[in-house]
């Protein structure tokens, strides 16, 4: 006869917070359950490293809870009794263990939030939802902050958060007398500059890899299962955090927008997977960075730590708040009415455009690219080419190890593709080859010429940049931040415009062989 439990607590794969109040005391009447289910592996083509990372982190977390004396039931993908959905597996556990109360932590994804809320209405036992105790803000806090305001400016929210939580403040004024040091954080990597090699952890995810491949789950990207470099538990996440603090933070801000063919890591933290699965909290990450700065201001300048804090305290919390403010409508926004299919080379990296080849191949190899690669290379091209936002969302949600919808869709459909008409971004992030050359060495040795607009070997970004603005002139010409762009376009001679638009038309018609 199976053991009876009073309460069943569901833990999702991105709720691996060992500091949660659930675990403060042990109760033999409480059964915790984690599960690997097809409903989560199949809704998008996940990178194989992403799928393995979630599975191994969940397993390790389950073992940790057991070692702390908690009752835990872990359902693996290939378990015979696995019904491949949260609801059906919970139904079976409720019935077999005589469960009287079902509890869960509020999901960060709208899809799961609605599914679990609906499930609670169907079960004939008590139910209760708990906060994840992770973020600085509650779900509706961003909505409340912007109530009655016309513009949802992240900068305003960020300043509010600095004041609210007394972070990098001197009384009521910002540390250093300046709120934002973004202008100091846009340097290209010098030619002779060599960053320290990244910290690559060593884990074996062979068993998780076998479960995924034997189940014939469709994945993308590559992996070496016996040498998996991502953190899989809190201990390793902390190791990665302090590697960043001690070695990368001193130059993080300065080079946070830089791109280089030989340096995929640079000075970025790569903490987003640990943060998004809640193995680390944003509070402790920010505190670690500020403590390091306070103890060594001669080595770590304010612009470095402010840039890092802004990404977590400002941008991360803001994007989550916008997600809960605007979903589910946000997921169908398409301001430019883009409909083009994503080129096949986004899945292979096989393109003659050096910047896109490097960014995509890096993503397929490591399930990682930093924010400028995502925004100004892969995202920029998709915007200029008029790729359907659904196609862009599907790619970004699958390919990156840190991609969970609440943070992915607001950055891609919103900031990157401007499909939200300016909710998350103050203007479309469209750029020609000039920006890519300014921030990287990607243009060196490329098949295409970054200086050319209309010739056969002209960089496609150049003609597509002007084509994008021309075809969206009615929507964008009065935008205050685009007046200079349209002034330049309007001053061009008719023949020059025609040549540019013809080159753009050729690129779009032959997009699969660019």
PDB file of N, CA and C in Angstrom, residues 296-395:
ATOM      1  N   UNK A 296      36.631  47.553  -3.577  1.00  0.00           N
ATOM      2  CA  UNK A 296      37.755  47.723  -4.499  1.00  0.00           C
ATOM      3  C   UNK A 296      37.417  48.738  -5.587  1.00  0.00           C
ATOM      4  N   UNK A 297      37.126  49.972  -5.192  1.00  0.00           N
ATOM      5  CA  UNK A 297      36.699  50.992  -6.140  1.00  0.00           C
ATOM      6  C   UNK A 297      37.823  51.444  -7.074  1.00  0.00           C
ATOM      7  N   UNK A 298      39.068  51.160  -6.693  1.00  0.00           N
ATOM      8  CA  UNK A 298      40.185  51.517  -7.568  1.00  0.00           C
ATOM      9  C   UNK A 298      40.287  50.566  -8.761  1.00  0.00           C
ATOM     10  N   UNK A 299      39.718  49.401  -8.610  1.00  0.00           N
ATOM     11  CA  UNK A 299      39.803  48.371  -9.658  1.00  0.00           C
ATOM     12  C   UNK A 299      38.482  48.203 -10.394  1.00  0.00           C
ATOM     13  N   UNK A 300      37.373  48.397  -9.697  1.00  0.00           N
ATOM     14  CA  UNK A 300      36.050  48.267 -10.294  1.00  0.00           C
ATOM     15  C   UNK A 300      35.380  49.643 -10.269  1.00  0.00           C
ATOM     16  N   UNK A 301      35.180  50.226 -11.435  1.00  0.00           N
ATOM     17  CA  UNK A 301      34.593  51.555 -11.504  1.00  0.00           C
ATOM     18  C   UNK A 301      33.068  51.475 -11.479  1.00  0.00           C
ATOM     19  N   UNK A 302      32.450  52.578 -11.151  1.00  0.00           N
ATOM     20  CA  UNK A 302      31.000  52.624 -10.974  1.00  0.00           C
ATOM     21  C   UNK A 302      30.247  52.245 -12.247  1.00  0.00           C
ATOM     22  N   UNK A 303      30.765  52.646 -13.408  1.00  0.00           N
ATOM     23  CA  UNK A 303      30.042  52.319 -14.646  1.00  0.00           C
ATOM     24  C   UNK A 303      29.939  50.812 -14.875  1.00  0.00           C
ATOM     25  N   UNK A 304      30.922  50.048 -14.367  1.00  0.00           N
ATOM     26  CA  UNK A 304      30.883  48.594 -14.546  1.00  0.00           C
ATOM     27  C   UNK A 304      29.741  47.980 -13.733  1.00  0.00           C
ATOM     28  N   UNK A 305      29.684  48.339 -12.471  1.00  0.00           N
ATOM     29  CA  UNK A 305      28.679  47.736 -11.598  1.00  0.00           C
ATOM     30  C   UNK A 305      27.294  48.285 -11.901  1.00  0.00           C
ATOM     31  N   UNK A 306      27.188  49.571 -12.262  1.00  0.00           N
ATOM     32  CA  UNK A 306      25.873  50.135 -12.583  1.00  0.00           C
ATOM     33  C   UNK A 306      25.280  49.462 -13.810  1.00  0.00           C
ATOM     34  N   UNK A 307      26.105  49.209 -14.822  1.00  0.00           N
ATOM     35  CA  UNK A 307      25.608  48.531 -16.019  1.00  0.00           C
ATOM     36  C   UNK A 307      25.077  47.144 -15.709  1.00  0.00           C
ATOM     37  N   UNK A 308      25.747  46.449 -14.809  1.00  0.00           N
ATOM     38  CA  UNK A 308      25.318  45.104 -14.418  1.00  0.00           C
ATOM     39  C   UNK A 308      24.028  45.163 -13.598  1.00  0.00           C
ATOM     40  N   UNK A 309      23.982  46.072 -12.637  1.00  0.00           N
ATOM     41  CA  UNK A 309      22.788  46.223 -11.804  1.00  0.00           C
ATOM     42  C   UNK A 309      21.580  46.591 -12.664  1.00  0.00           C
ATOM     43  N   UNK A 310      21.790  47.459 -13.649  1.00  0.00           N
ATOM     44  CA  UNK A 310      20.685  47.897 -14.506  1.00  0.00           C
ATOM     45  C   UNK A 310      20.069  46.727 -15.267  1.00  0.00           C
ATOM     46  N   UNK A 311      20.903  45.791 -15.695  1.00  0.00           N
ATOM     47  CA  UNK A 311      20.367  44.640 -16.422  1.00  0.00           C
ATOM     48  C   UNK A 311      19.457  43.782 -15.555  1.00  0.00           C
ATOM     49  N   UNK A 312      19.779  43.664 -14.277  1.00  0.00           N
ATOM     50  CA  UNK A 312      19.017  42.768 -13.398  1.00  0.00           C
ATOM     51  C   UNK A 312      17.904  43.500 -12.661  1.00  0.00           C
ATOM     52  N   UNK A 313      18.252  44.575 -11.970  1.00  0.00           N
ATOM     53  CA  UNK A 313      17.260  45.320 -11.200  1.00  0.00           C
ATOM     54  C   UNK A 313      16.302  46.085 -12.106  1.00  0.00           C
ATOM     55  N   UNK A 314      16.832  46.617 -13.199  1.00  0.00           N
ATOM     56  CA  UNK A 314      16.010  47.386 -14.113  1.00  0.00           C
ATOM     57  C   UNK A 314      15.363  46.535 -15.179  1.00  0.00           C
ATOM     58  N   UNK A 315      16.201  46.087 -16.133  1.00  0.00           N
ATOM     59  CA  UNK A 315      15.655  45.439 -17.326  1.00  0.00           C
ATOM     60  C   UNK A 315      14.928  44.129 -17.021  1.00  0.00           C
ATOM     61  N   UNK A 316      15.489  43.275 -16.205  1.00  0.00           N
ATOM     62  CA  UNK A 316      14.880  41.969 -15.945  1.00  0.00           C
ATOM     63  C   UNK A 316      13.530  42.115 -15.246  1.00  0.00           C
ATOM     64  N   UNK A 317      13.485  42.952 -14.226  1.00  0.00           N
ATOM     65  CA  UNK A 317      12.228  43.145 -13.495  1.00  0.00           C
ATOM     66  C   UNK A 317      11.200  43.880 -14.362  1.00  0.00           C
ATOM     67  N   UNK A 318      11.675  44.826 -15.151  1.00  0.00           N
ATOM     68  CA  UNK A 318      10.791  45.580 -16.036  1.00  0.00           C
ATOM     69  C   UNK A 318      10.145  44.664 -17.077  1.00  0.00           C
ATOM     70  N   UNK A 319      10.967  43.821 -17.720  1.00  0.00           N
ATOM     71  CA  UNK A 319      10.440  42.930 -18.747  1.00  0.00           C
ATOM     72  C   UNK A 319       9.426  41.940 -18.179  1.00  0.00           C
ATOM     73  N   UNK A 320       9.700  41.448 -16.992  1.00  0.00           N
ATOM     74  CA  UNK A 320       8.728  40.549 -16.360  1.00  0.00           C
ATOM     75  C   UNK A 320       7.412  41.286 -16.097  1.00  0.00           C
ATOM     76  N   UNK A 321       7.518  42.515 -15.616  1.00  0.00           N
ATOM     77  CA  UNK A 321       6.308  43.282 -15.339  1.00  0.00           C
ATOM     78  C   UNK A 321       5.514  43.595 -16.592  1.00  0.00           C
ATOM     79  N   UNK A 322       6.207  43.935 -17.686  1.00  0.00           N
ATOM     80  CA  UNK A 322       5.533  44.194 -18.958  1.00  0.00           C
ATOM     81  C   UNK A 322       4.835  42.927 -19.439  1.00  0.00           C
ATOM     82  N   UNK A 323       5.488  41.788 -19.258  1.00  0.00           N
ATOM     83  CA  UNK A 323       4.903  40.501 -19.657  1.00  0.00           C
ATOM     84  C   UNK A 323       3.546  40.293 -18.986  1.00  0.00           C
ATOM     85  N   UNK A 324       3.498  40.482 -17.678  1.00  0.00           N
ATOM     86  CA  UNK A 324       2.242  40.255 -16.961  1.00  0.00           C
ATOM     87  C   UNK A 324       1.243  41.382 -17.187  1.00  0.00           C
ATOM     88  N   UNK A 325       1.714  42.538 -17.581  1.00  0.00           N
ATOM     89  CA  UNK A 325       0.808  43.635 -17.912  1.00  0.00           C
ATOM     90  C   UNK A 325       0.110  43.403 -19.252  1.00  0.00           C
ATOM     91  N   UNK A 326       0.851  42.839 -20.223  1.00  0.00           N
ATOM     92  CA  UNK A 326       0.367  42.821 -21.604  1.00  0.00           C
ATOM     93  C   UNK A 326      -0.039  41.450 -22.145  1.00  0.00           C
ATOM     94  N   UNK A 327       0.242  40.385 -21.420  1.00  0.00           N
ATOM     95  CA  UNK A 327      -0.173  39.066 -21.912  1.00  0.00           C
ATOM     96  C   UNK A 327      -1.670  38.854 -21.651  1.00  0.00           C
ATOM     97  N   UNK A 328      -2.337  38.043 -22.510  1.00  0.00           N
ATOM     98  CA  UNK A 328      -1.793  37.256 -23.637  1.00  0.00           C
ATOM     99  C   UNK A 328      -1.730  38.020 -24.961  1.00  0.00           C
ATOM    100  N   UNK A 329      -2.269  39.229 -24.992  1.00  0.00           N
ATOM    101  CA  UNK A 329      -2.314  39.974 -26.252  1.00  0.00           C
ATOM    102  C   UNK A 329      -0.914  40.219 -26.824  1.00  0.00           C
ATOM    103  N   UNK A 330       0.063  40.366 -25.954  1.00  0.00           N
ATOM    104  CA  UNK A 330       1.431  40.663 -26.391  1.00  0.00           C
ATOM    105  C   UNK A 330       1.939  39.609 -27.372  1.00  0.00           C
ATOM    106  N   UNK A 331       1.544  38.376 -27.174  1.00  0.00           N
ATOM    107  CA  UNK A 331       2.061  37.263 -27.986  1.00  0.00           C
ATOM    108  C   UNK A 331       1.542  37.278 -29.418  1.00  0.00           C
ATOM    109  N   UNK A 332       0.604  38.165 -29.743  1.00  0.00           N
ATOM    110  CA  UNK A 332       0.087  38.230 -31.111  1.00  0.00           C
ATOM    111  C   UNK A 332       0.339  39.594 -31.764  1.00  0.00           C
ATOM    112  N   UNK A 333       1.073  40.476 -31.100  1.00  0.00           N
ATOM    113  CA  UNK A 333       1.338  41.801 -31.661  1.00  0.00           C
ATOM    114  C   UNK A 333       2.258  41.699 -32.883  1.00  0.00           C
ATOM    115  N   UNK A 334       1.935  42.483 -33.906  1.00  0.00           N
ATOM    116  CA  UNK A 334       2.723  42.463 -35.145  1.00  0.00           C
ATOM    117  C   UNK A 334       2.565  43.824 -35.836  1.00  0.00           C
ATOM    118  N   UNK A 335       3.173  44.843 -35.246  1.00  0.00           N
ATOM    119  CA  UNK A 335       3.002  46.229 -35.666  1.00  0.00           C
ATOM    120  C   UNK A 335       3.286  46.434 -37.150  1.00  0.00           C
ATOM    121  N   UNK A 336       4.331  45.797 -37.680  1.00  0.00           N
ATOM    122  CA  UNK A 336       4.709  45.986 -39.076  1.00  0.00           C
ATOM    123  C   UNK A 336       4.021  44.994 -40.025  1.00  0.00           C
ATOM    124  N   UNK A 337       3.215  44.095 -39.476  1.00  0.00           N
ATOM    125  CA  UNK A 337       2.532  43.067 -40.286  1.00  0.00           C
ATOM    126  C   UNK A 337       3.534  42.202 -41.053  1.00  0.00           C
ATOM    127  N   UNK A 338       4.622  41.859 -40.394  1.00  0.00           N
ATOM    128  CA  UNK A 338       5.636  41.024 -41.026  1.00  0.00           C
ATOM    129  C   UNK A 338       5.152  39.586 -41.157  1.00  0.00           C
ATOM    130  N   UNK A 339       5.447  38.968 -42.299  1.00  0.00           N
ATOM    131  CA  UNK A 339       4.943  37.613 -42.571  1.00  0.00           C
ATOM    132  C   UNK A 339       5.993  36.665 -43.141  1.00  0.00           C
ATOM    133  N   UNK A 340       7.187  37.155 -43.404  1.00  0.00           N
ATOM    134  CA  UNK A 340       8.187  36.323 -44.071  1.00  0.00           C
ATOM    135  C   UNK A 340       8.652  35.172 -43.168  1.00  0.00           C
ATOM    136  N   UNK A 341       8.931  34.044 -43.792  1.00  0.00           N
ATOM    137  CA  UNK A 341       9.422  32.874 -43.069  1.00  0.00           C
ATOM    138  C   UNK A 341      10.881  33.080 -42.661  1.00  0.00           C
ATOM    139  N   UNK A 342      11.245  32.558 -41.518  1.00  0.00           N
ATOM    140  CA  UNK A 342      12.628  32.622 -41.066  1.00  0.00           C
ATOM    141  C   UNK A 342      13.516  31.822 -42.018  1.00  0.00           C
ATOM    142  N   UNK A 343      14.622  32.396 -42.497  1.00  0.00           N
ATOM    143  CA  UNK A 343      15.503  31.640 -43.400  1.00  0.00           C
ATOM    144  C   UNK A 343      15.989  30.349 -42.748  1.00  0.00           C
ATOM    145  N   UNK A 344      16.150  29.321 -43.540  1.00  0.00           N
ATOM    146  CA  UNK A 344      16.596  28.024 -43.019  1.00  0.00           C
ATOM    147  C   UNK A 344      17.964  28.109 -42.360  1.00  0.00           C
ATOM    148  N   UNK A 345      18.783  29.058 -42.802  1.00  0.00           N
ATOM    149  CA  UNK A 345      20.137  29.125 -42.235  1.00  0.00           C
ATOM    150  C   UNK A 345      20.153  29.623 -40.787  1.00  0.00           C
ATOM    151  N   UNK A 346      19.044  30.098 -40.272  1.00  0.00           N
ATOM    152  CA  UNK A 346      18.977  30.387 -38.840  1.00  0.00           C
ATOM    153  C   UNK A 346      19.109  29.094 -38.024  1.00  0.00           C
ATOM    154  N   UNK A 347      18.798  27.970 -38.634  1.00  0.00           N
ATOM    155  CA  UNK A 347      18.885  26.678 -37.946  1.00  0.00           C
ATOM    156  C   UNK A 347      20.208  25.976 -38.199  1.00  0.00           C
ATOM    157  N   UNK A 348      21.005  26.506 -39.136  1.00  0.00           N
ATOM    158  CA  UNK A 348      22.266  25.841 -39.483  1.00  0.00           C
ATOM    159  C   UNK A 348      23.483  26.753 -39.380  1.00  0.00           C
ATOM    160  N   UNK A 349      23.289  28.053 -39.533  1.00  0.00           N
ATOM    161  CA  UNK A 349      24.406  28.985 -39.558  1.00  0.00           C
ATOM    162  C   UNK A 349      25.086  29.082 -40.911  1.00  0.00           C
ATOM    163  N   UNK A 350      24.548  28.385 -41.904  1.00  0.00           N
ATOM    164  CA  UNK A 350      25.205  28.342 -43.207  1.00  0.00           C
ATOM    165  C   UNK A 350      24.761  29.532 -44.078  1.00  0.00           C
ATOM    166  N   UNK A 351      25.388  30.681 -43.830  1.00  0.00           N
ATOM    167  CA  UNK A 351      25.152  31.892 -44.592  1.00  0.00           C
ATOM    168  C   UNK A 351      26.491  32.562 -44.870  1.00  0.00           C
ATOM    169  N   UNK A 352      26.546  33.314 -45.958  1.00  0.00           N
ATOM    170  CA  UNK A 352      27.792  33.996 -46.319  1.00  0.00           C
ATOM    171  C   UNK A 352      27.994  35.283 -45.509  1.00  0.00           C
ATOM    172  N   UNK A 353      26.974  35.713 -44.784  1.00  0.00           N
ATOM    173  CA  UNK A 353      27.109  36.904 -43.937  1.00  0.00           C
ATOM    174  C   UNK A 353      27.869  36.518 -42.671  1.00  0.00           C
ATOM    175  N   UNK A 354      29.061  37.047 -42.526  1.00  0.00           N
ATOM    176  CA  UNK A 354      29.968  36.645 -41.454  1.00  0.00           C
ATOM    177  C   UNK A 354      29.356  36.842 -40.069  1.00  0.00           C
ATOM    178  N   UNK A 355      28.707  37.985 -39.865  1.00  0.00           N
ATOM    179  CA  UNK A 355      28.145  38.290 -38.542  1.00  0.00           C
ATOM    180  C   UNK A 355      27.076  37.294 -38.150  1.00  0.00           C
ATOM    181  N   UNK A 356      26.192  36.989 -39.075  1.00  0.00           N
ATOM    182  CA  UNK A 356      25.114  36.051 -38.780  1.00  0.00           C
ATOM    183  C   UNK A 356      25.638  34.626 -38.636  1.00  0.00           C
ATOM    184  N   UNK A 357      26.607  34.267 -39.476  1.00  0.00           N
ATOM    185  CA  UNK A 357      27.176  32.925 -39.354  1.00  0.00           C
ATOM    186  C   UNK A 357      27.806  32.722 -37.985  1.00  0.00           C
ATOM    187  N   UNK A 358      28.597  33.684 -37.536  1.00  0.00           N
ATOM    188  CA  UNK A 358      29.254  33.551 -36.235  1.00  0.00           C
ATOM    189  C   UNK A 358      28.236  33.521 -35.092  1.00  0.00           C
ATOM    190  N   UNK A 359      27.276  34.441 -35.120  1.00  0.00           N
ATOM    191  CA  UNK A 359      26.301  34.512 -34.032  1.00  0.00           C
ATOM    192  C   UNK A 359      25.438  33.261 -33.968  1.00  0.00           C
ATOM    193  N   UNK A 360      25.017  32.755 -35.121  1.00  0.00           N
ATOM    194  CA  UNK A 360      24.157  31.575 -35.144  1.00  0.00           C
ATOM    195  C   UNK A 360      24.945  30.316 -34.806  1.00  0.00           C
ATOM    196  N   UNK A 361      26.134  30.172 -35.396  1.00  0.00           N
ATOM    197  CA  UNK A 361      26.947  28.991 -35.076  1.00  0.00           C
ATOM    198  C   UNK A 361      27.301  28.955 -33.594  1.00  0.00           C
ATOM    199  N   UNK A 362      27.608  30.105 -33.011  1.00  0.00           N
ATOM    200  CA  UNK A 362      27.878  30.165 -31.574  1.00  0.00           C
ATOM    201  C   UNK A 362      26.659  29.735 -30.774  1.00  0.00           C
ATOM    202  N   UNK A 363      25.487  30.181 -31.192  1.00  0.00           N
ATOM    203  CA  UNK A 363      24.246  29.831 -30.502  1.00  0.00           C
ATOM    204  C   UNK A 363      23.960  28.340 -30.596  1.00  0.00           C
ATOM    205  N   UNK A 364      24.167  27.772 -31.770  1.00  0.00           N
ATOM    206  CA  UNK A 364      23.922  26.342 -31.951  1.00  0.00           C
ATOM    207  C   UNK A 364      24.936  25.505 -31.175  1.00  0.00           C
ATOM    208  N   UNK A 365      26.145  25.980 -31.088  1.00  0.00           N
ATOM    209  CA  UNK A 365      27.194  25.241 -30.383  1.00  0.00           C
ATOM    210  C   UNK A 365      27.056  25.345 -28.871  1.00  0.00           C
ATOM    211  N   UNK A 366      26.719  26.521 -28.374  1.00  0.00           N
ATOM    212  CA  UNK A 366      26.751  26.731 -26.932  1.00  0.00           C
ATOM    213  C   UNK A 366      25.462  27.117 -26.266  1.00  0.00           C
ATOM    214  N   UNK A 367      24.355  27.229 -27.036  1.00  0.00           N
ATOM    215  CA  UNK A 367      23.058  27.655 -26.503  1.00  0.00           C
ATOM    216  C   UNK A 367      23.151  29.037 -25.866  1.00  0.00           C
ATOM    217  N   UNK A 368      24.069  29.847 -26.383  1.00  0.00           N
ATOM    218  CA  UNK A 368      24.335  31.141 -25.762  1.00  0.00           C
ATOM    219  C   UNK A 368      24.758  32.177 -26.796  1.00  0.00           C
ATOM    220  N   UNK A 369      24.273  33.384 -26.615  1.00  0.00           N
ATOM    221  CA  UNK A 369      24.789  34.574 -27.286  1.00  0.00           C
ATOM    222  C   UNK A 369      24.443  35.739 -26.379  1.00  0.00           C
ATOM    223  N   UNK A 370      25.301  36.751 -26.335  1.00  0.00           N
ATOM    224  CA  UNK A 370      24.973  37.846 -25.423  1.00  0.00           C
ATOM    225  C   UNK A 370      23.976  38.809 -26.072  1.00  0.00           C
ATOM    226  N   UNK A 371      23.531  39.802 -25.317  1.00  0.00           N
ATOM    227  CA  UNK A 371      22.368  40.598 -25.708  1.00  0.00           C
ATOM    228  C   UNK A 371      22.563  41.371 -27.007  1.00  0.00           C
ATOM    229  N   UNK A 372      23.769  41.826 -27.308  1.00  0.00           N
ATOM    230  CA  UNK A 372      23.969  42.576 -28.540  1.00  0.00           C
ATOM    231  C   UNK A 372      23.969  41.649 -29.753  1.00  0.00           C
ATOM    232  N   UNK A 373      24.506  40.458 -29.610  1.00  0.00           N
ATOM    233  CA  UNK A 373      24.407  39.483 -30.700  1.00  0.00           C
ATOM    234  C   UNK A 373      22.945  39.167 -31.000  1.00  0.00           C
ATOM    235  N   UNK A 374      22.157  39.027 -29.951  1.00  0.00           N
ATOM    236  CA  UNK A 374      20.738  38.697 -30.135  1.00  0.00           C
ATOM    237  C   UNK A 374      19.964  39.876 -30.721  1.00  0.00           C
ATOM    238  N   UNK A 375      20.244  41.078 -30.202  1.00  0.00           N
ATOM    239  CA  UNK A 375      19.481  42.255 -30.609  1.00  0.00           C
ATOM    240  C   UNK A 375      19.938  42.824 -31.948  1.00  0.00           C
ATOM    241  N   UNK A 376      21.242  42.995 -32.115  1.00  0.00           N
ATOM    242  CA  UNK A 376      21.753  43.769 -33.241  1.00  0.00           C
ATOM    243  C   UNK A 376      22.311  42.940 -34.394  1.00  0.00           C
ATOM    244  N   UNK A 377      22.327  41.621 -34.237  1.00  0.00           N
ATOM    245  CA  UNK A 377      22.763  40.773 -35.354  1.00  0.00           C
ATOM    246  C   UNK A 377      21.580  39.912 -35.803  1.00  0.00           C
ATOM    247  N   UNK A 378      21.263  38.877 -35.061  1.00  0.00           N
ATOM    248  CA  UNK A 378      20.171  37.984 -35.485  1.00  0.00           C
ATOM    249  C   UNK A 378      18.818  38.695 -35.451  1.00  0.00           C
ATOM    250  N   UNK A 379      18.573  39.472 -34.411  1.00  0.00           N
ATOM    251  CA  UNK A 379      17.305  40.184 -34.316  1.00  0.00           C
ATOM    252  C   UNK A 379      17.193  41.307 -35.330  1.00  0.00           C
ATOM    253  N   UNK A 380      18.265  42.033 -35.518  1.00  0.00           N
ATOM    254  CA  UNK A 380      18.303  43.131 -36.479  1.00  0.00           C
ATOM    255  C   UNK A 380      17.991  42.643 -37.889  1.00  0.00           C
ATOM    256  N   UNK A 381      18.617  41.543 -38.290  1.00  0.00           N
ATOM    257  CA  UNK A 381      18.357  41.032 -39.641  1.00  0.00           C
ATOM    258  C   UNK A 381      16.894  40.615 -39.778  1.00  0.00           C
ATOM    259  N   UNK A 382      16.362  39.929 -38.775  1.00  0.00           N
ATOM    260  CA  UNK A 382      14.970  39.491 -38.844  1.00  0.00           C
ATOM    261  C   UNK A 382      14.024  40.681 -38.975  1.00  0.00           C
ATOM    262  N   UNK A 383      14.322  41.760 -38.271  1.00  0.00           N
ATOM    263  CA  UNK A 383      13.499  42.971 -38.358  1.00  0.00           C
ATOM    264  C   UNK A 383      13.569  43.577 -39.756  1.00  0.00           C
ATOM    265  N   UNK A 384      14.791  43.760 -40.248  1.00  0.00           N
ATOM    266  CA  UNK A 384      14.966  44.382 -41.563  1.00  0.00           C
ATOM    267  C   UNK A 384      14.347  43.534 -42.673  1.00  0.00           C
ATOM    268  N   UNK A 385      14.419  42.224 -42.535  1.00  0.00           N
ATOM    269  CA  UNK A 385      13.912  41.322 -43.574  1.00  0.00           C
ATOM    270  C   UNK A 385      12.413  41.088 -43.474  1.00  0.00           C
ATOM    271  N   UNK A 386      11.786  41.570 -42.414  1.00  0.00           N
ATOM    272  CA  UNK A 386      10.340  41.414 -42.281  1.00  0.00           C
ATOM    273  C   UNK A 386       9.908  40.015 -41.902  1.00  0.00           C
ATOM    274  N   UNK A 387      10.682  39.368 -41.031  1.00  0.00           N
ATOM    275  CA  UNK A 387      10.339  38.014 -40.595  1.00  0.00           C
ATOM    276  C   UNK A 387       9.143  38.064 -39.639  1.00  0.00           C
ATOM    277  N   UNK A 388       8.229  37.127 -39.779  1.00  0.00           N
ATOM    278  CA  UNK A 388       7.046  37.062 -38.918  1.00  0.00           C
ATOM    279  C   UNK A 388       7.467  36.923 -37.463  1.00  0.00           C
ATOM    280  N   UNK A 389       6.909  37.720 -36.550  1.00  0.00           N
ATOM    281  CA  UNK A 389       7.298  37.636 -35.139  1.00  0.00           C
ATOM    282  C   UNK A 389       7.109  36.246 -34.539  1.00  0.00           C
ATOM    283  N   UNK A 390       6.105  35.500 -34.991  1.00  0.00           N
ATOM    284  CA  UNK A 390       5.924  34.136 -34.484  1.00  0.00           C
ATOM    285  C   UNK A 390       7.149  33.281 -34.786  1.00  0.00           C
ATOM    286  N   UNK A 391       7.695  33.459 -35.986  1.00  0.00           N
ATOM    287  CA  UNK A 391       8.880  32.691 -36.385  1.00  0.00           C
ATOM    288  C   UNK A 391      10.088  33.092 -35.531  1.00  0.00           C
ATOM    289  N   UNK A 392      10.209  34.382 -35.284  1.00  0.00           N
ATOM    290  CA  UNK A 392      11.333  34.878 -34.488  1.00  0.00           C
ATOM    291  C   UNK A 392      11.224  34.386 -33.047  1.00  0.00           C
ATOM    292  N   UNK A 393      10.029  34.469 -32.474  1.00  0.00           N
ATOM    293  CA  UNK A 393       9.810  33.994 -31.105  1.00  0.00           C
ATOM    294  C   UNK A 393      10.162  32.520 -30.964  1.00  0.00           C
ATOM    295  N   UNK A 394       9.723  31.717 -31.925  1.00  0.00           N
ATOM    296  CA  UNK A 394       9.943  30.266 -31.871  1.00  0.00           C
ATOM    297  C   UNK A 394      11.440  29.964 -31.842  1.00  0.00           C
ATOM    298  N   UNK A 395      12.198  30.679 -32.670  1.00  0.00           N
ATOM    299  CA  UNK A 395      13.647  30.443 -32.740  1.00  0.00           C
ATOM    300  C   UNK A 395      14.329  30.847 -31.439  1.00  0.00           C
TER     301      UNK A 395
END
